XYZ file of C-alpha atoms in Angstrom:
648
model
C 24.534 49.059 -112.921
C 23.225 49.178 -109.114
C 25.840 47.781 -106.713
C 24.299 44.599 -105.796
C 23.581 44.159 -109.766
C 27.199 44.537 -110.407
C 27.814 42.173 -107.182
C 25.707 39.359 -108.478
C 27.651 39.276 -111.777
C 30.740 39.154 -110.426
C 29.851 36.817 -107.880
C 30.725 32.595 -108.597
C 27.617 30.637 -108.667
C 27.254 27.858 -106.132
C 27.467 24.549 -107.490
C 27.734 20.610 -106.388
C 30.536 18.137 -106.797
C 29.651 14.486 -107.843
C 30.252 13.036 -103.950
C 27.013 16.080 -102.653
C 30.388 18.396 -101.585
C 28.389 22.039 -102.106
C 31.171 24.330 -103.561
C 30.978 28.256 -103.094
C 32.268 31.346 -102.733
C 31.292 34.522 -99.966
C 32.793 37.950 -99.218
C 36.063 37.153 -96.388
C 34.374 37.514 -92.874
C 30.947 36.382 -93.970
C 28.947 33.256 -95.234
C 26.549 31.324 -95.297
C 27.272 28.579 -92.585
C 28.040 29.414 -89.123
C 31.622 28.453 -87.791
C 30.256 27.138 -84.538
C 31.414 23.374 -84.191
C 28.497 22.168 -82.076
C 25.975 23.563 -84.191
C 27.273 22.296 -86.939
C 27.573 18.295 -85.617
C 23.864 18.971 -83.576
C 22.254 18.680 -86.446
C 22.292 21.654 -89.438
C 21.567 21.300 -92.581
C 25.136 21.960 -94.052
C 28.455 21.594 -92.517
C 31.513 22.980 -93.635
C 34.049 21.073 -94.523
C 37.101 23.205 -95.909
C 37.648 26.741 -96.675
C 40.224 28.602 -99.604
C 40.855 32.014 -97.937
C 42.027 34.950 -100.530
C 41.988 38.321 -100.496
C 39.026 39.662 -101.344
C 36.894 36.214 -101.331
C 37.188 33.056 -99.680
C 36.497 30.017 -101.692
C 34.088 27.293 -99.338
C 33.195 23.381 -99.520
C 30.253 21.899 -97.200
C 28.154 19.075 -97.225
C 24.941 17.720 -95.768
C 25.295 17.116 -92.511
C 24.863 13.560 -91.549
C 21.611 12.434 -90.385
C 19.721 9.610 -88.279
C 20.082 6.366 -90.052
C 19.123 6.752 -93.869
C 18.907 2.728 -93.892
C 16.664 1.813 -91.398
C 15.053 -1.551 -91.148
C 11.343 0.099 -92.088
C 13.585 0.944 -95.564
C 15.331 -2.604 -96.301
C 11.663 -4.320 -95.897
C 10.243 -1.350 -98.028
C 13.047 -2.243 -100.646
C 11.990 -6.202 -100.264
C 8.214 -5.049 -100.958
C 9.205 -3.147 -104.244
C 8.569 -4.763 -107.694
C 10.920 -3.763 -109.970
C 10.335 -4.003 -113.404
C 11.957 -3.310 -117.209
C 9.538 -1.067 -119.674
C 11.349 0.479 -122.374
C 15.124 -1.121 -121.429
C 14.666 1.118 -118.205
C 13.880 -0.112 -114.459
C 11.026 1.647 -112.392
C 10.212 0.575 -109.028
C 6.548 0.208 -107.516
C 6.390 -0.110 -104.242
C 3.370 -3.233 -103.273
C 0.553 -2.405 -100.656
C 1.362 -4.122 -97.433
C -0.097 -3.599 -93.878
C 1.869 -0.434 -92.486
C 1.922 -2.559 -88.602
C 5.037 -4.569 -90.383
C 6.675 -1.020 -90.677
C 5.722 0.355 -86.912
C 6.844 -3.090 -85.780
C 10.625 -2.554 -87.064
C 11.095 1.122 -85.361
C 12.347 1.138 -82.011
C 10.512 4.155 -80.374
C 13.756 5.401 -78.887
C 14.276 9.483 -79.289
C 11.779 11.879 -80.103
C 11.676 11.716 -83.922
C 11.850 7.808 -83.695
C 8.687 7.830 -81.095
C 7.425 10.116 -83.864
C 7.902 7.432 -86.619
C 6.335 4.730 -84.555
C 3.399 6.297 -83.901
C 2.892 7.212 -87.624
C 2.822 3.733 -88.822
C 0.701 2.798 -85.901
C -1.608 5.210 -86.765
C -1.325 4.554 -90.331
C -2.020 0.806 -89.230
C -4.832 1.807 -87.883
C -6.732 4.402 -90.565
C -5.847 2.366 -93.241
C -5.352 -1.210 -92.597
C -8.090 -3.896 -92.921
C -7.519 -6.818 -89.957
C -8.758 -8.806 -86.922
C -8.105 -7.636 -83.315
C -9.809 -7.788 -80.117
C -11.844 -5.194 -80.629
C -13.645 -6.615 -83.567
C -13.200 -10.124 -82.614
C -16.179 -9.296 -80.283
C -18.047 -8.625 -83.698
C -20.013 -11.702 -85.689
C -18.093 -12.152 -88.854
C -21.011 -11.436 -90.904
C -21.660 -7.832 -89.157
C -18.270 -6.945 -89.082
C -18.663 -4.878 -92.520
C -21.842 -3.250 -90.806
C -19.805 -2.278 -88.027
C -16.203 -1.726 -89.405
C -17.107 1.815 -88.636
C -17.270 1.767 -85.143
C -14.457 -0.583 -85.047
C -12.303 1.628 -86.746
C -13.367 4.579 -84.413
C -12.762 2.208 -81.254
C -9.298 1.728 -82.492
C -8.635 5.419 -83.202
C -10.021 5.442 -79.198
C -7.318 3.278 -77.618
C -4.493 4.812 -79.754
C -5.370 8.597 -79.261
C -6.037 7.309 -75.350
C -2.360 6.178 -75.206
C -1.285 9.529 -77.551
C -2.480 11.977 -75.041
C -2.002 9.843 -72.048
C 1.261 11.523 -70.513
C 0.153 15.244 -71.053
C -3.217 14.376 -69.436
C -1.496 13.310 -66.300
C 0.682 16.276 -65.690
C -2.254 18.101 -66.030
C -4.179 16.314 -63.470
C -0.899 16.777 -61.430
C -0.888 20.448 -62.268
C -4.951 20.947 -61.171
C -6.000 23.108 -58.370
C -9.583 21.976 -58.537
C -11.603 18.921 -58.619
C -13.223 20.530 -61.687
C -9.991 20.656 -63.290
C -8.583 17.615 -62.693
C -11.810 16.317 -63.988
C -11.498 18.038 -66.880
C -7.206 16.719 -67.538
C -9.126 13.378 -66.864
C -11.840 13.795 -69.583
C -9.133 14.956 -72.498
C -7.797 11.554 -72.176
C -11.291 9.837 -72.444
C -11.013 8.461 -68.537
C -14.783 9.670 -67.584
C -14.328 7.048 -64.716
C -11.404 9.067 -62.585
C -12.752 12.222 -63.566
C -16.198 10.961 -61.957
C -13.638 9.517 -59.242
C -12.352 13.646 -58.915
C -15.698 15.150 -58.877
C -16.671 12.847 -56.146
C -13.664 13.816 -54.078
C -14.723 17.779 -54.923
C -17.956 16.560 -53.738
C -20.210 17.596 -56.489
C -22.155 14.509 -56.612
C -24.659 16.253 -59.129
C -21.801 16.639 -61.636
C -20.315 13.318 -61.210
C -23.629 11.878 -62.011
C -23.687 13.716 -65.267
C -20.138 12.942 -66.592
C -20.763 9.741 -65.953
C -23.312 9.892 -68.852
C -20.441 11.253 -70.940
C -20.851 10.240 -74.871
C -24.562 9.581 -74.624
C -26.989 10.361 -77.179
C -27.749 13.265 -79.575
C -31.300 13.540 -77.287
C -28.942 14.009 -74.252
C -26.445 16.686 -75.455
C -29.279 18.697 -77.146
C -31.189 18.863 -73.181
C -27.757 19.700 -71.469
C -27.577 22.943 -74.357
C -31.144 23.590 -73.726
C -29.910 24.107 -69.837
C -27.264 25.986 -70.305
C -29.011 28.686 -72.654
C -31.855 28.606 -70.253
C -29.549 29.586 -67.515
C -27.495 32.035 -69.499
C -31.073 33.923 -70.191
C -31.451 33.515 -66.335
C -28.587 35.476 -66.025
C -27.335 32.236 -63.776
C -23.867 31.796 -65.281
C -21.767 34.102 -63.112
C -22.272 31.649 -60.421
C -20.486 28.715 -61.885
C -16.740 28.579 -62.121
C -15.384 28.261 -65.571
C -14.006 24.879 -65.091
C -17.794 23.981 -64.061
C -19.321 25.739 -67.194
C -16.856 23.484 -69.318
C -17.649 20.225 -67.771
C -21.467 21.253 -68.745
C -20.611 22.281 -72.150
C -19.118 19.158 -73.057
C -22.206 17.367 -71.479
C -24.000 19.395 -74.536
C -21.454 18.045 -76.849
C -19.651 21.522 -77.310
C -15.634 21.267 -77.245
C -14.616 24.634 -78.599
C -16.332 28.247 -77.134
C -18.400 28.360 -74.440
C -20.042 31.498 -74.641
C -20.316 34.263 -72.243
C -23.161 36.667 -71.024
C -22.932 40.290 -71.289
C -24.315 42.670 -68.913
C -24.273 43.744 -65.260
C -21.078 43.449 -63.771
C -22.488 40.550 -61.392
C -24.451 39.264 -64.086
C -21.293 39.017 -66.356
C -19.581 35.986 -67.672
C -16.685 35.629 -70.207
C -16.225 33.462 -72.907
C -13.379 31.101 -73.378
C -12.030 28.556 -75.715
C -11.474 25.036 -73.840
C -8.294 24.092 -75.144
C -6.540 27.354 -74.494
C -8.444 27.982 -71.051
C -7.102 24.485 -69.485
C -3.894 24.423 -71.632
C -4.622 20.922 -73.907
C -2.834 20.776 -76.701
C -4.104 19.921 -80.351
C -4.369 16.278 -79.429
C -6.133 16.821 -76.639
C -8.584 19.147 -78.361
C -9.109 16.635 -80.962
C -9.589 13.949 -78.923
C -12.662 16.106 -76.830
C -14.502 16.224 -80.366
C -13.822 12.365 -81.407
C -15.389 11.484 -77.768
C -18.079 14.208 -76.924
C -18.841 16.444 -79.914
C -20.527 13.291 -82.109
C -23.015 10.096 -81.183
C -21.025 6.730 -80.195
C -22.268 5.524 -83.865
C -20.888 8.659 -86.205
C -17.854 8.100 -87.824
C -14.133 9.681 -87.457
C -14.554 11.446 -90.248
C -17.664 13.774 -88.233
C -15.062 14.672 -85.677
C -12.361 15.421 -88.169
C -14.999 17.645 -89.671
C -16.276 19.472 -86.165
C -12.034 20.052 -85.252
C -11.306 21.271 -89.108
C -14.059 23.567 -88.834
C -13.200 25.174 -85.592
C -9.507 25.584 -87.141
C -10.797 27.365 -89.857
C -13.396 29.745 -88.719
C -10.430 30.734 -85.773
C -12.890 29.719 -82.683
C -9.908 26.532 -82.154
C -6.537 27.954 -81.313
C -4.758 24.949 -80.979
C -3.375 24.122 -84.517
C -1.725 20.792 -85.008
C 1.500 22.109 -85.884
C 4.725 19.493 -86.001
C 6.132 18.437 -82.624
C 9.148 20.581 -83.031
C 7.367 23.742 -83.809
C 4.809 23.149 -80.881
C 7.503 23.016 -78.519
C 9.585 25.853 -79.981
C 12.957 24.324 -80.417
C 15.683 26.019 -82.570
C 15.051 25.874 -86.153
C 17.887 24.571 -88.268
C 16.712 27.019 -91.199
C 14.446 29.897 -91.493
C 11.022 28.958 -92.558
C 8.391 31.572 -93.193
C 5.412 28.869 -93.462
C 6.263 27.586 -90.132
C 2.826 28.250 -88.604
C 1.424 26.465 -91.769
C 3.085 23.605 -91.355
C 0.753 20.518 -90.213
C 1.258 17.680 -87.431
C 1.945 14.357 -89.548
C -0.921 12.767 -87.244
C -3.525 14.758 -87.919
C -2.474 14.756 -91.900
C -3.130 10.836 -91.821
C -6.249 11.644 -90.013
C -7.428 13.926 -92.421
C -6.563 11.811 -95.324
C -8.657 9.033 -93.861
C -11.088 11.306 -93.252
C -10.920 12.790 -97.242
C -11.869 9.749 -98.390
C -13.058 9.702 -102.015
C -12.102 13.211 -102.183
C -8.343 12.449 -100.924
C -5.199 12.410 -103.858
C -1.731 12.417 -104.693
C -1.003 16.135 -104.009
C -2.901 15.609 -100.571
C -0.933 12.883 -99.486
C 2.790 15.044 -100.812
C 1.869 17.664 -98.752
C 0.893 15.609 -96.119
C 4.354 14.049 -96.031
C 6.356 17.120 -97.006
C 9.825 16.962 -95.079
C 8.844 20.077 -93.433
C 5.932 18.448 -92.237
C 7.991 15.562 -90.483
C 11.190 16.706 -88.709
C 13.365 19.908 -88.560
C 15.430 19.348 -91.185
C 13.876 20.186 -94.630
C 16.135 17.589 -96.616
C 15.862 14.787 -94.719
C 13.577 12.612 -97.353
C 13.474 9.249 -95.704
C 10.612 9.497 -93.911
C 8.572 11.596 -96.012
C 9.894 9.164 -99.000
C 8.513 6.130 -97.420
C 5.194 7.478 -96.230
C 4.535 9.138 -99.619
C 4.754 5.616 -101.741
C 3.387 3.290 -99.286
C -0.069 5.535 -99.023
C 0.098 5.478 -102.823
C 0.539 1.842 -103.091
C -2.793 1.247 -102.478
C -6.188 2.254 -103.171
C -7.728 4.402 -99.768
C -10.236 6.010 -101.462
C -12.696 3.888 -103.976
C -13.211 5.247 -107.524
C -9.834 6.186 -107.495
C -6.981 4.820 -110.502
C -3.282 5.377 -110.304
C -2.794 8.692 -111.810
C -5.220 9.742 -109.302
C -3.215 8.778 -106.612
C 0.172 10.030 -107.564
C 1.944 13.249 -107.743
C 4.524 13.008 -109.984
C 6.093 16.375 -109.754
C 6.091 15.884 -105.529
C 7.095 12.444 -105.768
C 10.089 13.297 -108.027
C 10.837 15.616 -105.637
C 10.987 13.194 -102.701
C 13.021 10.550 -105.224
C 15.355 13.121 -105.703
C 16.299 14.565 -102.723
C 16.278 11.548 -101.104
C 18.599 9.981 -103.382
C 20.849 12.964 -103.206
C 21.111 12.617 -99.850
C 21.493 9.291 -99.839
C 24.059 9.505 -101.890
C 25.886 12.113 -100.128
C 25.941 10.098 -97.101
C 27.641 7.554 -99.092
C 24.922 5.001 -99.918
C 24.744 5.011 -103.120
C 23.781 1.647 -103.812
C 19.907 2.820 -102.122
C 20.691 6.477 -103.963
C 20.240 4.092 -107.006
C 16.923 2.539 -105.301
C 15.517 5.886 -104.518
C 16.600 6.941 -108.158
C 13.922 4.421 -109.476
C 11.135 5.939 -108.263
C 11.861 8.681 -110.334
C 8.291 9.120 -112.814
C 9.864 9.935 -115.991
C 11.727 7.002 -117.829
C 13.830 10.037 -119.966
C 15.191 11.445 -116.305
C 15.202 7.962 -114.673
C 17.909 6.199 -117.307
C 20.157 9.726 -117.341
C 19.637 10.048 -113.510
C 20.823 5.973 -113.263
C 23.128 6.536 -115.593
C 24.550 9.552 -113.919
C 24.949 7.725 -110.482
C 26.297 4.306 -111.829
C 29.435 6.114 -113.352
C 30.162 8.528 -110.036
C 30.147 5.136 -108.101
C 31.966 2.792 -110.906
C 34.924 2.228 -108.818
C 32.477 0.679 -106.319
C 31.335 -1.274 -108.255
C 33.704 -4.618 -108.644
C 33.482 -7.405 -111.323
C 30.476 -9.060 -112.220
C 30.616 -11.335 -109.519
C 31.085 -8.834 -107.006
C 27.971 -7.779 -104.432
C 27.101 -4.197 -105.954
C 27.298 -5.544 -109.714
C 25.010 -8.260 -108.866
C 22.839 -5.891 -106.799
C 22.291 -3.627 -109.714
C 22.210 -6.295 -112.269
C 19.960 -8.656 -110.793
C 17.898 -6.803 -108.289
C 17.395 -3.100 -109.653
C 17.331 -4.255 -113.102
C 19.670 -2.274 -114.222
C 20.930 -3.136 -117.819
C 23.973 -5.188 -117.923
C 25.101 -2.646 -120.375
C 25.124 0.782 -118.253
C 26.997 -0.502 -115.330
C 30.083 -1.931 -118.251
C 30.044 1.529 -120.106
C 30.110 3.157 -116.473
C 33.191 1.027 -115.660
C 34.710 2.360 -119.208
C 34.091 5.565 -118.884
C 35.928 5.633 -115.096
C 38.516 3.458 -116.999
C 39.130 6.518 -119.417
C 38.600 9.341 -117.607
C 40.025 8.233 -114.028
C 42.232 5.182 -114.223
C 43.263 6.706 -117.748
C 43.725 2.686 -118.706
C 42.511 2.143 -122.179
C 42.593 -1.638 -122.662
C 40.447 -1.916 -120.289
C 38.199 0.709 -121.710
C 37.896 -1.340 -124.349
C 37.275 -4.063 -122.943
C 34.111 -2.932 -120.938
C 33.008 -1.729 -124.131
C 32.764 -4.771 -125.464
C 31.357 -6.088 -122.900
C 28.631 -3.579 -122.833
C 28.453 -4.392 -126.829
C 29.325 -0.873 -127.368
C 31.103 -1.543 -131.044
C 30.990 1.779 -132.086
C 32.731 3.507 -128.718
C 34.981 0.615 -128.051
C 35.852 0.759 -132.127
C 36.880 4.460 -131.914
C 38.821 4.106 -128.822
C 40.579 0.951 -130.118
C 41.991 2.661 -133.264
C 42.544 6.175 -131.860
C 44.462 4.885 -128.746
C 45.101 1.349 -127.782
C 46.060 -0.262 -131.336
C 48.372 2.845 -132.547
C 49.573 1.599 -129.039
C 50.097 -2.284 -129.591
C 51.865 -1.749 -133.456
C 54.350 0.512 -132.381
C 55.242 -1.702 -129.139
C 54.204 -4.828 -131.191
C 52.118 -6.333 -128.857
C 49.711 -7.925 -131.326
C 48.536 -10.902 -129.312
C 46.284 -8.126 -126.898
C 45.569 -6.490 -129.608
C 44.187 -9.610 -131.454
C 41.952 -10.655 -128.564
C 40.615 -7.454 -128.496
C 39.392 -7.807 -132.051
C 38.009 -10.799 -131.652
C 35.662 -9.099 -129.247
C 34.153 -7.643 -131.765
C 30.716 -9.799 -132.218
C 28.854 -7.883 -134.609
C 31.518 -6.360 -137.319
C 28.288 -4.999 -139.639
C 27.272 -2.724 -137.081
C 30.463 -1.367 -136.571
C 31.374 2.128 -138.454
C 34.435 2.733 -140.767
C 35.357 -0.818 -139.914
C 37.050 -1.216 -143.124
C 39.388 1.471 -141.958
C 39.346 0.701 -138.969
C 39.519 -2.673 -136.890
C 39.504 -4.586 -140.364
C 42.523 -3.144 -140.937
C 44.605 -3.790 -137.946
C 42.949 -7.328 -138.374
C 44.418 -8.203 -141.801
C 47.964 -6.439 -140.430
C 47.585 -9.466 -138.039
C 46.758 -12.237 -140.476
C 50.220 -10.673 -142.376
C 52.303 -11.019 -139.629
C 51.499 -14.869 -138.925
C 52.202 -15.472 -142.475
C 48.391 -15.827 -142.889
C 45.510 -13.698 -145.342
C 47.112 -13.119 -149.711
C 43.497 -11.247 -149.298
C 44.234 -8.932 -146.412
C 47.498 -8.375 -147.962
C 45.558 -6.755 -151.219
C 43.391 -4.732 -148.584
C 46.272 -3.292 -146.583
C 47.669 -1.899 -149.963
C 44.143 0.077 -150.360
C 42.973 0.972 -146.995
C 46.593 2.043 -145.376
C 46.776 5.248 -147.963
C 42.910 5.838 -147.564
C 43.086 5.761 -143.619
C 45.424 9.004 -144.262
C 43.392 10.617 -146.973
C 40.230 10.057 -145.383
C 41.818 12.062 -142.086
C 43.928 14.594 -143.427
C 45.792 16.108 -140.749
C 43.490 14.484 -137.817
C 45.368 11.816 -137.185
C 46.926 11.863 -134.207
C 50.991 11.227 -133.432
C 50.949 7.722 -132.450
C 48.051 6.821 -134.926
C 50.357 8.189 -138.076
C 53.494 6.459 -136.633
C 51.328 3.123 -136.249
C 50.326 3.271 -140.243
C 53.718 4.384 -141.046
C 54.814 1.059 -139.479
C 52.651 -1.016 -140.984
C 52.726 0.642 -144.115
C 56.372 -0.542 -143.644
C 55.900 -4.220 -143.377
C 53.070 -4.562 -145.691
C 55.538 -3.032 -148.403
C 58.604 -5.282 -147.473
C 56.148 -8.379 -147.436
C 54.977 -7.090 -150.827
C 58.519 -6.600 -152.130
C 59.584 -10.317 -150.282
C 57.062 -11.978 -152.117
C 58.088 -10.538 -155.555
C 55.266 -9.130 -156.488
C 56.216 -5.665 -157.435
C 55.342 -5.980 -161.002
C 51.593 -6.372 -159.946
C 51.467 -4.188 -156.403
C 55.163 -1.927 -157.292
C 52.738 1.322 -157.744
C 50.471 0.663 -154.689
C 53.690 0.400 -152.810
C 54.677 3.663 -153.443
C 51.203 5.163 -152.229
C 51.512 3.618 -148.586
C 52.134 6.194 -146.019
C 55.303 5.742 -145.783
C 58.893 6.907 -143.770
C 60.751 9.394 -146.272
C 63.517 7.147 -145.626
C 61.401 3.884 -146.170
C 59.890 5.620 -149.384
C 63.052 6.531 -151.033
C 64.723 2.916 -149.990
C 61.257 1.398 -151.629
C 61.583 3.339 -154.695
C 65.309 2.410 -155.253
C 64.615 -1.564 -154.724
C 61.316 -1.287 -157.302
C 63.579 0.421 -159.614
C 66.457 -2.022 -159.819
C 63.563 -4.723 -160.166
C 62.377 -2.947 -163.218
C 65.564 -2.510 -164.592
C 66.746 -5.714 -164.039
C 63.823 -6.670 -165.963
C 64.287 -4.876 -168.748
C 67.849 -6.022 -169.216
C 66.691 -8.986 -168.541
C 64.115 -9.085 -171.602
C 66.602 -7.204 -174.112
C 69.007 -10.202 -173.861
């Protein structure tokens, strides 16, 4: 066996604790995690927490590293706009369409990522929202579905306007030429300061033309006309390339303006606009959504013209994910990086898909890696992904067409995980209901409600009443939960059976009752818990064995308050058949418990001078040798006495 075969083998697979505490083992001197503090608290994806050095391999523990806020306001009114419903005895939540300004109006903008956020629900707002502003305010209510169009694509003007707004003006501040600072001006749609430029420059002609900026097809196709006629003149080496741009987005081209080839003074190269003059993807988007389509063609045209240019390689500005496009350190080593896409322009394009748009679009438009540096932070990507599928954006289209169950079990998953692991379990169990599948759902639920059972309190408490009465979860669960930490943890089996019961349970809380807890009260005679608990016991038919079981410790009851000839005649029977049906399975205390009341039952038997009738079944109880033999001595002087008794 190779080496690394042999290696793998030997090696001790990783695996995860119920509180998200990652457990592994490395080589000493190596691992997986770096032992740099401030890269671990700046961010990472794990942290370690402890370490078990040995000789030849060190035993580790590390958890997620803590995140932004997992329970941000945009979540808690997300949770208040989820219908959560019973089918099958499970819960499954369904998030309900609402307008996505409600969400961009609860994030504060402050930080990068939370900037990021805002502007995704603002956009989002935008795309997909129907609703009344002063844009279409200006439009007769009865033309407003003509026009919703255009007032959509104004919209998508103003916001993208604001996007690109900052980047724009360091540009302008960064220009050496009129020209250039026309052209910063004109990638943030303000054709009046870039006229305002070229009038400084002094190239009236020019200013005159961009001030015609977003005219008609009729326009754009004359201004190509020129340009090819002067390009066959040979005429193009004489204009600056900042000059040549202005003119080619006059003909309503925002990509490649195309060279000349031939005499060295004749000669003119070809350049791509957005990498010649440095705009970035939003920029370059924005010069096709302004100049590249008529002022009555819809986003979706522009979308096209910018996809297109991606595609065929012309457009070098990809609309990668802030962090990528500005190079910082990743926090994990992605291969797809490059293929990774800008949330923005993955709304945009889902608008833009229309009728052809569906669940697997929207996943991958939302994909963690998609939305921040860390690959397992879910929250955002979790949100996004069911309030796009909460509602309808394409027509034709049904549920199932607008859900990805394998991606959005993903997203339920690792958000709840990570949830969880930040110690919110209580939304862990909120994410959990998302899950698709009601089989993986109730063991998932399950799962979590008995990690967390010491959380949870009595049935008045906050977190039982949470998970009762507002994620539907079955009274049931949460009191088997509570019995199962009872048993396992707290090792405190009264109260084992007591949530049991409580969870109606007869079967588990009979088994535990006569293995454990009523051996328990006989030998310490505490029959008035022992009592109660039997009278919990609602539904005796259902229970198994009960006739050996609970019915038996029952009558034993009855005996000892004086009470129940009948029980009397059933002890006699089921005492010796509790042994024989068990043969060597019962367990210490359980044998010295029938032993006992084997015990009384046969001096109550003997008390009430009844050994001529019951004598033999006496001597079949489970008895102490030295009970049995002091038994068998009393029944025989009472037969003996009889017999003398009937000779006289």
């Amino acid at each position: 066996m190779a080496e690394s075969d042999q290696a793998f083998h030997d090696s001790q697979k990783p695996s995860w604790g119920p509180d998200g505490t990652l457990i592994y083992a490395m080589a000493s001197k190596a691992g997986l995690l770096r032992r740099d503090k401030s890269t671990l608290m700046s961010g990472s994806v794990l942290e370690q927490r402890a370490q078990l050095v040995s000789e030849g391999k060190d035993v580790c523990f590390a958890k997620f590293a803590s995140t932004s806020d997992l329970t941000p306001e945009t979540l808690k009114k997300q949770r208040v706009w989820t219908s959560i419903a019973t089918a099958d005895g499970v819960p499954h939540a369904q998030m309900l369409s609402t307008s996505f300004t409600q969400f961009s109006q609860l994030v504060d903008g402050k930080g990068q990522q939370s900037s990021l956020e805002k502007l995704v629900w603002e956009l989002a707002h935008i795309l997909f929202d129907d609703y009344d502003d002063d844009i279409s305010t200006g439009v007769p209510e009865n033309e407003r579905p003509q026009f919703q169009q255009r007032i959509r694509k104004d919209r998508l003007t103003q916001f993208w306007q604001q996007l690109v707004q900052d980047s724009a003006s360091k540009a302008v501040a960064a220009a050496s030429t009129a020209e250039e600072r026309a052209i910063a001006y004109l990638s943030a749609f303000n054709i009046e300061d870039a006229c305002g430029a070229l009038l400084q420059g002094k190239d009236f002609r020019l200013a005159t033309l961009v001030a015609q900026l977003g005219g008609n097809k009729i326009m754009r196709e004359d201004m190509g006309n020129q340009i090819n006629e002067w390009r066959r003149l040979n005429v193009l080496s004489e204009f600056t390339e900042p000059i040549r741009a202005l003119y080619e987005l006059l003909a309503g081209n925002t990509c490649v303006c195309e060279g000349k080839k031939g005499s060295l003074e004749d000669r003119a190269r070809a350049f791509v606009i957005s990498d010649k003059f440095s705009l970035d993807w939003k920029r370059a988007f924005g010069l096709r959504l302004w100049y590249a389509i008529d002022a009555d063609e819809p986003i979706e045209e522009a979308v096209r013209k910018f996809s297109q240019d991606i595609e065929s390689g012309h457009e070098g500005k990809k609309p990668l994910p802030w962090f990528i496009e500005q190079a910082l350190d990743p926090l994990w080593n992605d291969e797809h990086a490059m293929m990774r896409t800008d949330l923005l322009w993955g709304l945009v394009k889902l608008f833009a898909d229309g009728k052809r748009y569906s669940g697997s679009a929207i996943a991958h438009t939302v994909m963690p890696q998609n939305v921040s540096r860390n690959p397992i932070d879910m929250r955002l990507s979790f949100q996004l992904y069911h309030a796009l599928t909460s509602r309808t954006i394409g027509e034709g289209k049904t549920d199932e067409d607008n859900v990805d169950k394998v991606q959005a079990d993903q997203l339920a998953w690792g958000f709840s995980t990570q949830l969880e692991a930040a110690g919110e379990w209580l939304w862990a169990v909120f994410a959990t209901l998302h899950l698709s599948s009601t089989e993986q759902r109730q063991e998932a639920l399950q799962s979590l409600i008995a990690h967390h059972a010491h959380q949870i309190g009595e049935a008045d408490s906050a977190p039982f009443s949470t998970l009762r009465d507002e994620f539907k979860i079955p009274e049931a669960w949460i009191w088997e939960a509570k019995a199962l930490y009872a048993r396992s943890v707290e090792q405190d089996h009264l109260k084992e059976v007591d949530f049991l019961l409580k969870a109606k349970n007869w079967n588990e809380a009979h088994k535990t009752l006569c293995r454990i807890v009523a051996p328990r009260a006989i030998v310490e005679q505490d029959y008035q818990i022992l009592s109660s608990l039997l009278d919990g016991f609602e539904s005796k038919d259902l229970v198994e064995e009960w006739s050996l079981g609970g019915q038996v410790f029952q009558d034993f009851i009855a005996l000892t308050q004086g009470r129940g000839e009948n029980g009397l005649k059933r002890l006699l029977a089921a005492l010796p058949a509790m042994v024989k049906e068990r043969p060597g399975k019962l367990g210490f205390i359980e044998m010295v418990a029938v032993q006992e009341m084997s015990g009384i039952v046969a001096r109550k038997v003997l008390e009430g001078k009844r050994a001529g009738a019951d004598g033999a079944k006496v001597l079949q109880l489970p008895l102490t040798e030295d009970a049995s033999l002091k038994h068998t001595l009393d029944l025989s002087l009472q037969y003996y006495k009889a017999v003398m008794a009937g000779g006289r």
